[in-house]
CSV table of C-alpha atoms in Angstrom, one decimal:
chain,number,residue,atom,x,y,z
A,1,UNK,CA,19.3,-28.0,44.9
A,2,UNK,CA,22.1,-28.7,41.9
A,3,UNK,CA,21.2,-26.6,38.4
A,4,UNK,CA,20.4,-29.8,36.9
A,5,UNK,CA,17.6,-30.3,38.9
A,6,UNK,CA,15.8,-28.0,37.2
A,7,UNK,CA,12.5,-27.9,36.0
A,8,UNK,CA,11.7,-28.6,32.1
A,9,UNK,CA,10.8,-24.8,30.3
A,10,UNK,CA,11.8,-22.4,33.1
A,11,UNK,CA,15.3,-20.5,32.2
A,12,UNK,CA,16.9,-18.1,34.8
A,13,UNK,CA,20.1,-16.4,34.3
A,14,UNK,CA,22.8,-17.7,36.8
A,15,UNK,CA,25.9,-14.7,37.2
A,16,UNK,CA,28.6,-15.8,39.4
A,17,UNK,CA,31.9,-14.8,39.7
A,18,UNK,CA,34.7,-17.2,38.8
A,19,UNK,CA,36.2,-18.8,41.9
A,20,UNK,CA,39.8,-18.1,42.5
A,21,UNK,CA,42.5,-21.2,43.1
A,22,UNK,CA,42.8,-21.5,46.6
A,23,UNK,CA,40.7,-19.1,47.6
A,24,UNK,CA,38.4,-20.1,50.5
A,25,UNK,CA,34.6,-21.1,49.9
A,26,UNK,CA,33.5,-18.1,51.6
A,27,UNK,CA,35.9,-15.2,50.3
A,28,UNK,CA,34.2,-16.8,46.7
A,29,UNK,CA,30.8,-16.7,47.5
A,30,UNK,CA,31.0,-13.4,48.2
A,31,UNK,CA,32.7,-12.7,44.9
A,32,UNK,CA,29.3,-13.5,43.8
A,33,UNK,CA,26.8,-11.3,40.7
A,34,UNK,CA,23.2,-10.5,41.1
A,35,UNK,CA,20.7,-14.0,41.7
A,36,UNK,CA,17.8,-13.4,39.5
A,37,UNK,CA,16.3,-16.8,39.7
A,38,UNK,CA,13.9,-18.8,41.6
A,39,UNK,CA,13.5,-21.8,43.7
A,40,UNK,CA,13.6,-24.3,41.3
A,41,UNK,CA,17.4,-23.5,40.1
A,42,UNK,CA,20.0,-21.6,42.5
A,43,UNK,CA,22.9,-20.2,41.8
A,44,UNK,CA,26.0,-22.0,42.4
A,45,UNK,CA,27.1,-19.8,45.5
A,46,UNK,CA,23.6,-20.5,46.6
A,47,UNK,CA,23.0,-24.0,46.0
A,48,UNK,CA,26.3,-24.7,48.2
A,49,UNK,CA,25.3,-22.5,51.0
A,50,UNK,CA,21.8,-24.2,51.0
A,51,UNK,CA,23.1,-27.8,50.8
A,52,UNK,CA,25.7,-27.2,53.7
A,53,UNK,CA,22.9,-25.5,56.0
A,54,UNK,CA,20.9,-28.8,55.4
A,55,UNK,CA,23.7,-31.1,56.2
A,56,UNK,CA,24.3,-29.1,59.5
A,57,UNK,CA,21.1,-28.1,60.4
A,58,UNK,CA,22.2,-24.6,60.5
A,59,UNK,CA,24.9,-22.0,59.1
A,60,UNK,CA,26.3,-18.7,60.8
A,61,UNK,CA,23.9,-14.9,59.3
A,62,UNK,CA,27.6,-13.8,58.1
A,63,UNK,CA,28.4,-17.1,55.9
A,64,UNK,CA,24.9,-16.4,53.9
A,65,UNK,CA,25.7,-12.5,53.4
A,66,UNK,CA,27.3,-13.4,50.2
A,67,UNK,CA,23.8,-15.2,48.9
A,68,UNK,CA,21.1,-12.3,49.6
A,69,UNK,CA,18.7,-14.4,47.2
A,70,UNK,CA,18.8,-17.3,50.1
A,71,UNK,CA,16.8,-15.1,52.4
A,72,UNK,CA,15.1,-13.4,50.0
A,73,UNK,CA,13.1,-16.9,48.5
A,74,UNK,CA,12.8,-17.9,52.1
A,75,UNK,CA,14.8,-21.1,51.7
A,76,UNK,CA,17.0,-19.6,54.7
A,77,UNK,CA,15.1,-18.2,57.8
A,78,UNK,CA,16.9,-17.0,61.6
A,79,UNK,CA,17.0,-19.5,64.3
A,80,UNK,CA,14.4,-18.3,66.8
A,81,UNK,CA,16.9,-19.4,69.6
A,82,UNK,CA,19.8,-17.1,68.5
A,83,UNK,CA,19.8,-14.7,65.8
A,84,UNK,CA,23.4,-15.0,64.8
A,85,UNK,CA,22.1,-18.3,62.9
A,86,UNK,CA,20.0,-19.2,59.9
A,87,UNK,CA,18.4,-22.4,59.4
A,88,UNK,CA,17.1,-23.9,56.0
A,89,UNK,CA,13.6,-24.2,55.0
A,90,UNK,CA,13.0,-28.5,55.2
A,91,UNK,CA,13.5,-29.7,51.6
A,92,UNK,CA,9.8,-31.0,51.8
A,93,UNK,CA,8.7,-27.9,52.4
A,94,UNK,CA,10.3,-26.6,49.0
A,95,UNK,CA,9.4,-29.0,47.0
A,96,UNK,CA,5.5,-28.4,48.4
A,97,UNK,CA,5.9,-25.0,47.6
A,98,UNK,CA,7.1,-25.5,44.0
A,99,UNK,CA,4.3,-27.8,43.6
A,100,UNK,CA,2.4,-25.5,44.3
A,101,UNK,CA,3.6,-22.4,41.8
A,102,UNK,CA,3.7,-25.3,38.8
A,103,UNK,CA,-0.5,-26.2,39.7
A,104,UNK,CA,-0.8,-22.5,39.7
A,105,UNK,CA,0.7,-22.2,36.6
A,106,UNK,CA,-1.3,-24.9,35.0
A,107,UNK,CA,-4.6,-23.6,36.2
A,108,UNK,CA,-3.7,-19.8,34.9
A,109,UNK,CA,-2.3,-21.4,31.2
A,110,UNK,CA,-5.8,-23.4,31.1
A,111,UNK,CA,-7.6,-20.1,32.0
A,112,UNK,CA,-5.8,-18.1,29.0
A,113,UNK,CA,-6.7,-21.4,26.5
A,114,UNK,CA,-10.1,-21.2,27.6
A,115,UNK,CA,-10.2,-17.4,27.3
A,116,UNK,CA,-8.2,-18.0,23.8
A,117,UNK,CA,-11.3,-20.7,22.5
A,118,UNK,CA,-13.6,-18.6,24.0
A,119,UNK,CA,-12.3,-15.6,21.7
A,120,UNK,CA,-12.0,-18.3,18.5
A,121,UNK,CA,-15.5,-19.1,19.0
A,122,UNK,CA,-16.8,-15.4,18.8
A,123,UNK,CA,-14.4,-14.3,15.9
A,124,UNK,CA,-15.2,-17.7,14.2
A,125,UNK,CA,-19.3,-16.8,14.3
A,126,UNK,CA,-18.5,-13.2,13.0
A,127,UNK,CA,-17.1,-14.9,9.8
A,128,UNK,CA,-19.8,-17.3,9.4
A,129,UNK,CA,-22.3,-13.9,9.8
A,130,UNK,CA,-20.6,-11.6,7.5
A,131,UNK,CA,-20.4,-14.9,4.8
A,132,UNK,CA,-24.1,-14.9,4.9
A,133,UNK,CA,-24.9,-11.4,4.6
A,134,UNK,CA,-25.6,-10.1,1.7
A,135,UNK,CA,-23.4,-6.9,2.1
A,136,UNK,CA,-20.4,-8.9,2.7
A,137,UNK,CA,-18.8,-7.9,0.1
A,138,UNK,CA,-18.3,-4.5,1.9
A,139,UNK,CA,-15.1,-6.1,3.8
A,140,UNK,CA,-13.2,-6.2,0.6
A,141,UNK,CA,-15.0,-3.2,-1.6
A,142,UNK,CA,-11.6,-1.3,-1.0
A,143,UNK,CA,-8.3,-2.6,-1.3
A,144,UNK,CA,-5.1,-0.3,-0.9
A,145,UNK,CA,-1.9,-1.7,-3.4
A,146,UNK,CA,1.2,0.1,-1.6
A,147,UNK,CA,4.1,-0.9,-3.7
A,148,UNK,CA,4.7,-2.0,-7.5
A,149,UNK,CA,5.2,-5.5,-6.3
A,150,UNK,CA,1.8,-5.7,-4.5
A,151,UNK,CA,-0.2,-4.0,-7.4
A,152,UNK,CA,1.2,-6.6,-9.7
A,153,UNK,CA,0.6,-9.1,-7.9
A,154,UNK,CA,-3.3,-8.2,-7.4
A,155,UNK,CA,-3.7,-7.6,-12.0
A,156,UNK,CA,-1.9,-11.0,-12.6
A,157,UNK,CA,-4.3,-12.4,-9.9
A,158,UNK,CA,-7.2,-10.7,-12.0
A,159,UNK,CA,-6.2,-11.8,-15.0
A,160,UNK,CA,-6.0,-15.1,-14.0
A,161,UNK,CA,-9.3,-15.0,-12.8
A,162,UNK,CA,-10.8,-13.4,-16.0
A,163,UNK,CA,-13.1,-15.0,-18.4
A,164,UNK,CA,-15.2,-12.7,-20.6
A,165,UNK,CA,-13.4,-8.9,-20.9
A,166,UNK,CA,-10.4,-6.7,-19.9
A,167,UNK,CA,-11.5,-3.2,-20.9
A,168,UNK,CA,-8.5,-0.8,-19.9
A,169,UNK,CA,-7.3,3.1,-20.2
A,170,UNK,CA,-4.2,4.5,-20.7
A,171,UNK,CA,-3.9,8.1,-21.0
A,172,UNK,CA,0.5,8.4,-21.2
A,173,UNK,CA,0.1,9.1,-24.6
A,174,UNK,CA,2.8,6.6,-26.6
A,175,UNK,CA,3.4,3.7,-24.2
A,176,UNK,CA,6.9,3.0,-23.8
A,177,UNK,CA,8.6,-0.2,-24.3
A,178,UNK,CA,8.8,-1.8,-21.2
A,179,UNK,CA,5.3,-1.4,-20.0
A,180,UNK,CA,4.3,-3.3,-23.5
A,181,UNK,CA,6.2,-6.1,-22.6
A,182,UNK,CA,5.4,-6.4,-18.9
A,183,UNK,CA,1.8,-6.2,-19.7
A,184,UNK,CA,2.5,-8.6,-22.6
A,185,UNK,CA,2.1,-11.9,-20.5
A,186,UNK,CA,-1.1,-10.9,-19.2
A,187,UNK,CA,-2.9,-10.4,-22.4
A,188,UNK,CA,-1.0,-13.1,-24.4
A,189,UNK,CA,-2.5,-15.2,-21.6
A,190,UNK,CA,-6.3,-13.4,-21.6
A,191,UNK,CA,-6.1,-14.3,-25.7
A,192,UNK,CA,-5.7,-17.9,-24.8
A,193,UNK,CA,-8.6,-18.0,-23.1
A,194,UNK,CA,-10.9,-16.2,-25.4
A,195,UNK,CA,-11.2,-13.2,-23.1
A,196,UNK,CA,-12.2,-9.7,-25.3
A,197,UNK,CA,-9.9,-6.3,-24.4
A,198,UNK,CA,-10.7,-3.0,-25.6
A,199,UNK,CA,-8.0,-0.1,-24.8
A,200,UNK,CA,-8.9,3.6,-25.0
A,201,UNK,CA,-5.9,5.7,-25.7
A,202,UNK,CA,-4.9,9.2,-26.2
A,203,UNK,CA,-4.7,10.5,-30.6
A,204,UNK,CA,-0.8,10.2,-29.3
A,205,UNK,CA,-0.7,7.0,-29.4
A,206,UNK,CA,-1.1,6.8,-33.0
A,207,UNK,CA,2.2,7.6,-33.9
A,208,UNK,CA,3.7,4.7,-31.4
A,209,UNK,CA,5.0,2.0,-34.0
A,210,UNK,CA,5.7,-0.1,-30.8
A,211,UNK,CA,1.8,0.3,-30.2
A,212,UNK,CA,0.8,-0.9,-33.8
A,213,UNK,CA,3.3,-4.1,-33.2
A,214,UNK,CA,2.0,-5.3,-30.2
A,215,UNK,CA,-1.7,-4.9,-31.1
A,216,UNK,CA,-1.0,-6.6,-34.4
A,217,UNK,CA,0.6,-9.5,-32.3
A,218,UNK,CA,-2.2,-9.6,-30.5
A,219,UNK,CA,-4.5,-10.1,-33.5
A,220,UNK,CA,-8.1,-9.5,-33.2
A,221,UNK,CA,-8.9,-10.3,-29.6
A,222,UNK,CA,-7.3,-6.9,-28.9
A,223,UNK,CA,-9.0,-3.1,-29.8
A,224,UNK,CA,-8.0,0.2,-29.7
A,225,UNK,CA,-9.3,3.9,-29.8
A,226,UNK,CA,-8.2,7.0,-29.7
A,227,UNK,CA,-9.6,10.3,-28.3
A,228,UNK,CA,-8.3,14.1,-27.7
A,229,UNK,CA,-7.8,13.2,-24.2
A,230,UNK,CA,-9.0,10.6,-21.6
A,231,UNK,CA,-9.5,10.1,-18.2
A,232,UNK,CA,-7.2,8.1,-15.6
A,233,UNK,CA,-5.6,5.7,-15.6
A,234,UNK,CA,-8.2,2.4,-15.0
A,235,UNK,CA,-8.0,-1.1,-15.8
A,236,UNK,CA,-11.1,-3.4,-15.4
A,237,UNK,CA,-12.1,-7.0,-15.1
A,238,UNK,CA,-14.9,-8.8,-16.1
A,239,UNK,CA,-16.8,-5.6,-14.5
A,240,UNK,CA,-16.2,-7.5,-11.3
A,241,UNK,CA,-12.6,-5.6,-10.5
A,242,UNK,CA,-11.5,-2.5,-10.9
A,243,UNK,CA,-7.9,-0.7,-10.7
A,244,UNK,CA,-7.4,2.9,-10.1
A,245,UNK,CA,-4.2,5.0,-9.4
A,246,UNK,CA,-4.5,6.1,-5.4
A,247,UNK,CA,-1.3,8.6,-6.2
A,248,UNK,CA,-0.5,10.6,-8.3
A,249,UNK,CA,3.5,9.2,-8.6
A,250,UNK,CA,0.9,5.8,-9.2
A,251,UNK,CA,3.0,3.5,-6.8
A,252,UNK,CA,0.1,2.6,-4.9
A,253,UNK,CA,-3.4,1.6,-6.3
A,254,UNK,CA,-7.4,1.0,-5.2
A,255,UNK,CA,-8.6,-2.5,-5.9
A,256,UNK,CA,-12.3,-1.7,-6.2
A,257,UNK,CA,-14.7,-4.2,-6.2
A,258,UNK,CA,-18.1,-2.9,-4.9
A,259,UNK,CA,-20.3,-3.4,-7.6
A,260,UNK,CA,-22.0,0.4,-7.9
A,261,UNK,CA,-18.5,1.8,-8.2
A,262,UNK,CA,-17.7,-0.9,-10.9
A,263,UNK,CA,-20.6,-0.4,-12.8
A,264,UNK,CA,-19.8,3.3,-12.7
A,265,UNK,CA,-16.4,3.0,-13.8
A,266,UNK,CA,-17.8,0.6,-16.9
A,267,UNK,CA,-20.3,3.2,-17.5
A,268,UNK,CA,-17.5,6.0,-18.1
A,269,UNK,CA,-15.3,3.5,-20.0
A,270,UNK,CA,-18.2,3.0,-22.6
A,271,UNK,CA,-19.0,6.0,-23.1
A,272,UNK,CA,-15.5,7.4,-23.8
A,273,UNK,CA,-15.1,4.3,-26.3
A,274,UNK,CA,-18.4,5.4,-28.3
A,275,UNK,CA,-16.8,8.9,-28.5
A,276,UNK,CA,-13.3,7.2,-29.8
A,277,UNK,CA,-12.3,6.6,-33.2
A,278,UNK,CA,-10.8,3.4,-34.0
A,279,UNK,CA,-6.7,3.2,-33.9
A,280,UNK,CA,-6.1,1.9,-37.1
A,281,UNK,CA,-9.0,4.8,-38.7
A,282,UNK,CA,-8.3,8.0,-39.9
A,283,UNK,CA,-8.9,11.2,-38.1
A,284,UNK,CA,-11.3,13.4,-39.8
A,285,UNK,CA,-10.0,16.7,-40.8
A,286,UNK,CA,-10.6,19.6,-38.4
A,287,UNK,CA,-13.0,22.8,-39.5
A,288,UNK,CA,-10.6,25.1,-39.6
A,289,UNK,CA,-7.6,25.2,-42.6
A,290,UNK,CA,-4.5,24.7,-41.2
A,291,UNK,CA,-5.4,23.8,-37.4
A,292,UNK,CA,-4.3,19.8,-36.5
A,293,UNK,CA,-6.4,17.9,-34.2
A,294,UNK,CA,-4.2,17.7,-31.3
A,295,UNK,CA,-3.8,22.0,-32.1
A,296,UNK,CA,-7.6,22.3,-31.8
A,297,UNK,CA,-7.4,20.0,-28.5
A,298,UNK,CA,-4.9,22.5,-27.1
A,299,UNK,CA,-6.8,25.3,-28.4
A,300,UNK,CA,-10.1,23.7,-26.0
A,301,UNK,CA,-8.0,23.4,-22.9
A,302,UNK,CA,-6.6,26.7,-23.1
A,303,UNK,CA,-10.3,28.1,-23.4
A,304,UNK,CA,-10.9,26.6,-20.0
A,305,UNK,CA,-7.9,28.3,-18.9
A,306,UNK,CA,-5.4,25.7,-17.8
A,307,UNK,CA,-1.4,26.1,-18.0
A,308,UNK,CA,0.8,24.5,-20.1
A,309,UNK,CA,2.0,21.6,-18.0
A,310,UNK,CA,-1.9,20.6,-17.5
A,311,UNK,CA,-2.8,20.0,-20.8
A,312,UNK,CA,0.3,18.6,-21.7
A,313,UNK,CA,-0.6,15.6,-19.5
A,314,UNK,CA,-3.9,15.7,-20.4
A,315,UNK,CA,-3.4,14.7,-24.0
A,316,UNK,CA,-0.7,12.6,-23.2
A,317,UNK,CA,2.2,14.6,-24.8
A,318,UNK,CA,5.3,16.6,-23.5
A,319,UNK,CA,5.5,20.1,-21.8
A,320,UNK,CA,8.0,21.2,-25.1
A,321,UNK,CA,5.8,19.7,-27.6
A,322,UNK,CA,2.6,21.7,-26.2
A,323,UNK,CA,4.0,24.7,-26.3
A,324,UNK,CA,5.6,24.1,-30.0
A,325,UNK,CA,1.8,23.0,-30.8
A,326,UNK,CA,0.8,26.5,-28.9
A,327,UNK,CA,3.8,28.8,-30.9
A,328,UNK,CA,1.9,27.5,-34.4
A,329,UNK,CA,-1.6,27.8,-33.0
A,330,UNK,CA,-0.6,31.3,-32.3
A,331,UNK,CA,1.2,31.7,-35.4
A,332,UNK,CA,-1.8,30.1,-37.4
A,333,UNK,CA,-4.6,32.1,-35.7
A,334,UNK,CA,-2.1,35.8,-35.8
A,335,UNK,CA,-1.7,36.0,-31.8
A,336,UNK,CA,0.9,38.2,-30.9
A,337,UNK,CA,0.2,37.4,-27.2
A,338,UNK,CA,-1.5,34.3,-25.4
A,339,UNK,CA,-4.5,37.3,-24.6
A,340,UNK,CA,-4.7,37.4,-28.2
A,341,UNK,CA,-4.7,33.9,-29.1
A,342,UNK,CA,-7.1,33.2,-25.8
A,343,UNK,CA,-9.5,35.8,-28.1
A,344,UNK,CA,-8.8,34.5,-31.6
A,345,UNK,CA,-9.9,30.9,-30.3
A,346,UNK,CA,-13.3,32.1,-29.0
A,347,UNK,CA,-13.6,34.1,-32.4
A,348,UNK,CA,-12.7,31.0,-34.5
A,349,UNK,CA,-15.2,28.7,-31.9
A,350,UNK,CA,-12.3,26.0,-30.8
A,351,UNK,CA,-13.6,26.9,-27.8
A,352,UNK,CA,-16.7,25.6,-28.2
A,353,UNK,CA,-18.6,28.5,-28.2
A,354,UNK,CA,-20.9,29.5,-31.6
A,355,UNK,CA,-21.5,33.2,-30.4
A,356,UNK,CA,-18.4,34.4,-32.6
A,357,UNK,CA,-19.8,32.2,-35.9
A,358,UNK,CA,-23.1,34.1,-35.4
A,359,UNK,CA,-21.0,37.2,-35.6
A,360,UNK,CA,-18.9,35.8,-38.5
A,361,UNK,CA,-21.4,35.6,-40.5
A,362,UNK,CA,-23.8,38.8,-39.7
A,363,UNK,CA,-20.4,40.8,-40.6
A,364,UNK,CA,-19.3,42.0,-37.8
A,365,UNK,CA,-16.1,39.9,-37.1
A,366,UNK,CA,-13.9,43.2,-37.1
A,367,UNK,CA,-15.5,44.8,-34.8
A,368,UNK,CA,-13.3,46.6,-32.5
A,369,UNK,CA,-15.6,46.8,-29.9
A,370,UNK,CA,-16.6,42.9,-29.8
A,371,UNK,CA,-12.7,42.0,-29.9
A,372,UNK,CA,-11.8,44.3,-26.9
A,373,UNK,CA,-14.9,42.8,-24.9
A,374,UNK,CA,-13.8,39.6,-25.4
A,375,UNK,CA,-9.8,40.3,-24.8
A,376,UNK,CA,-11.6,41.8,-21.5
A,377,UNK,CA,-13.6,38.9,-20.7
A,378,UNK,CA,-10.7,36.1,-21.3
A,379,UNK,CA,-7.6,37.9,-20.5
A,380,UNK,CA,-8.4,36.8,-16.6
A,381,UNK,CA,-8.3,33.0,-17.9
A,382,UNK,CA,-5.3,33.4,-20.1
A,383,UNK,CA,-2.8,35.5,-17.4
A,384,UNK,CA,0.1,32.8,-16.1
């Protein structure tokens, strides 16, 4: 059967080995590779054997030796009368047989398509269920951002989408330059369409001229506040989306949009803004001479005992700069050691606590007694 013969759609490989001039038919066919193929297209070796059995009616077991795939396919068979002989399978009888595989074929493909529509169909009703449920919307409650590209993708699809408010908080302290200007497209084009933002940021942020610019650029359709310190990073749409670090490196994100956990994260946003003080307003003075606001922030966190590098990032400032704001606390307060200062706080109340006012003012603020039960009580809280 020549290769071009061939039925359309089935590929075999076809080794052989390169026939040599004047070397006899045989000598080559048994120079020949492996025969990985099928009925429908021999090898070359093969395909000559075959043709020259059925021209003859029959061909010697030792000329065929060379074309184990002959046998093997059945298209060569011994002669019942002498064993030295093989004689071709009638090419009728071939064609039958391929026939035959190619209806198989068909009937198995149409099985699979049925199997595949069948599958379609089920899937298909799923979707048409979850559509109408009313908790659908717990399919896509939680989305996972992996990658800067994806998370930026998903914002400048929410922004698009917004229409009433963009309420956002950024607790890095002074934003740098480049995040101003990437985030610049979105809100010139939030502005455009009458859509409020309100930005909660750390007291840091005050001294960011950049921040001033852009917010002046902006006009009135953006706000700012300030606080001590605030809570994660969150950015939120129209209380229908929500964005949330899922790292803390924050290359990856949480696209939240199940309504309780929205409503939540709105809840927490306006309450932090009622606590704020507008960007542009004055901080109050604190109630102690000589203490800053971002000192008497310090001053809280180290009464709840965390380390340096902790409340640094809480208030949005650099490990260097807390520690200079912790040297003049100390300095201000007359620590000689962070046990002291961790006692001088308390005594002062920039921790929160009035129990040392009450003393204040009953007289008894140098007692030596009270000061060593308190240097007892804290120093656990202030050892690093």
């Amino acid at each position: 059967m020549p290769a071009s013969a061939a039925l359309p759609g089935r590929s075999v490989s076809r080794p052989w080995a390169s026939r040599e001039p004047g070397a006899g038919g045989v000598a080559a066919e048994r120079r020949t590779g492996e025969h990985s193929h099928g009925v429908d297209r021999l090898c070359e070796v093969g395909d000559r054997v075959y043709a020259r059995a059925v021209r003859r009616g029959r061909v010697p077991r030792w000329d065929a030796e060379a074309v184990p795939c002959l046998l093997e396919l059945a298209l060569l068979h011994p002669d019942p009368d002498d064993g030295d002989w093989l004689v071709p399978t009638t090419p009728n009888e071939i064609m039958a047989r391929l026939l035959r595989g190619v209806y198989d074929e068909v009937r198995e493909s149409q099985q699979r398509v049925g199997s595949a529509v069948a599958a379609f169909e089920w899937y298909a009703g799923l979707g048409r269920q979850a559509q109408a449920a009313p908790t659908s919307v717990e399919g896509t409650a939680i989305r996972v951002l992996d990658g800067q590209s994806r998370i930026q993708a998903a914002l400048d699809e929410a922004t698009r989408a917004s229409t009433t408010e963009v309420l956002t908080i950024q607790p890095a302290g002074i934003p740098r330059e480049h995040e101003l200007a990437e985030g610049l497209h979105r809100a010139l084009e939030l502005r455009g369409r009458g859509v409020r933002m309100r930005d909660l940021y750390t007291h840091v942020a005050r001294h960011s001229q950049r921040l001033l610019n852009h917010l002046e650029l902006m006009g009135g359709s953006v706000e700012a506040r300030t606080l001590d310190e605030v809570a994660e990073r969150l950015i939120l749409f129209d209380r229908t989306v929500a964005f949330i670090p899922a790292n803390a490196d924050r290359t990856m994100a949480l696209e939240l949009r199940h309504p309780a956990l929205v409503d939540y994260l709105a809840t927490v946003f306006e309450r932090l803004w009622r606590l704020a003080v507008p960007l542009t307003a004055p901080l109050s003075d604190t109630s102690i001479e000589g203490i800053s606001h971002r000192e008497q922030s310090i001053a809280a966190l180290l009464a709840e005992g965390h380390q340096d590098a902790v409340i640094a990032e809480r208030l949005g400032i650099s490990v260097r700069t807390c520690r200079a704001h912790i040297a003049r606390l100390s300095e201000t307060l007359g620590a000689a050691s962070r046990t002291q200062l961790g006692v001088r706080i308390a005594q002062m109340g920039l921790d929160g606590s009035t129990r040392y006012a009450e003393t204040i003012s009953a007289g008894g603020n140098d007692s030596e007694d009270a000061d060593q039960e308190e240097m007892s009580s804290s120093s656990s809280r202030w050892h690093r």
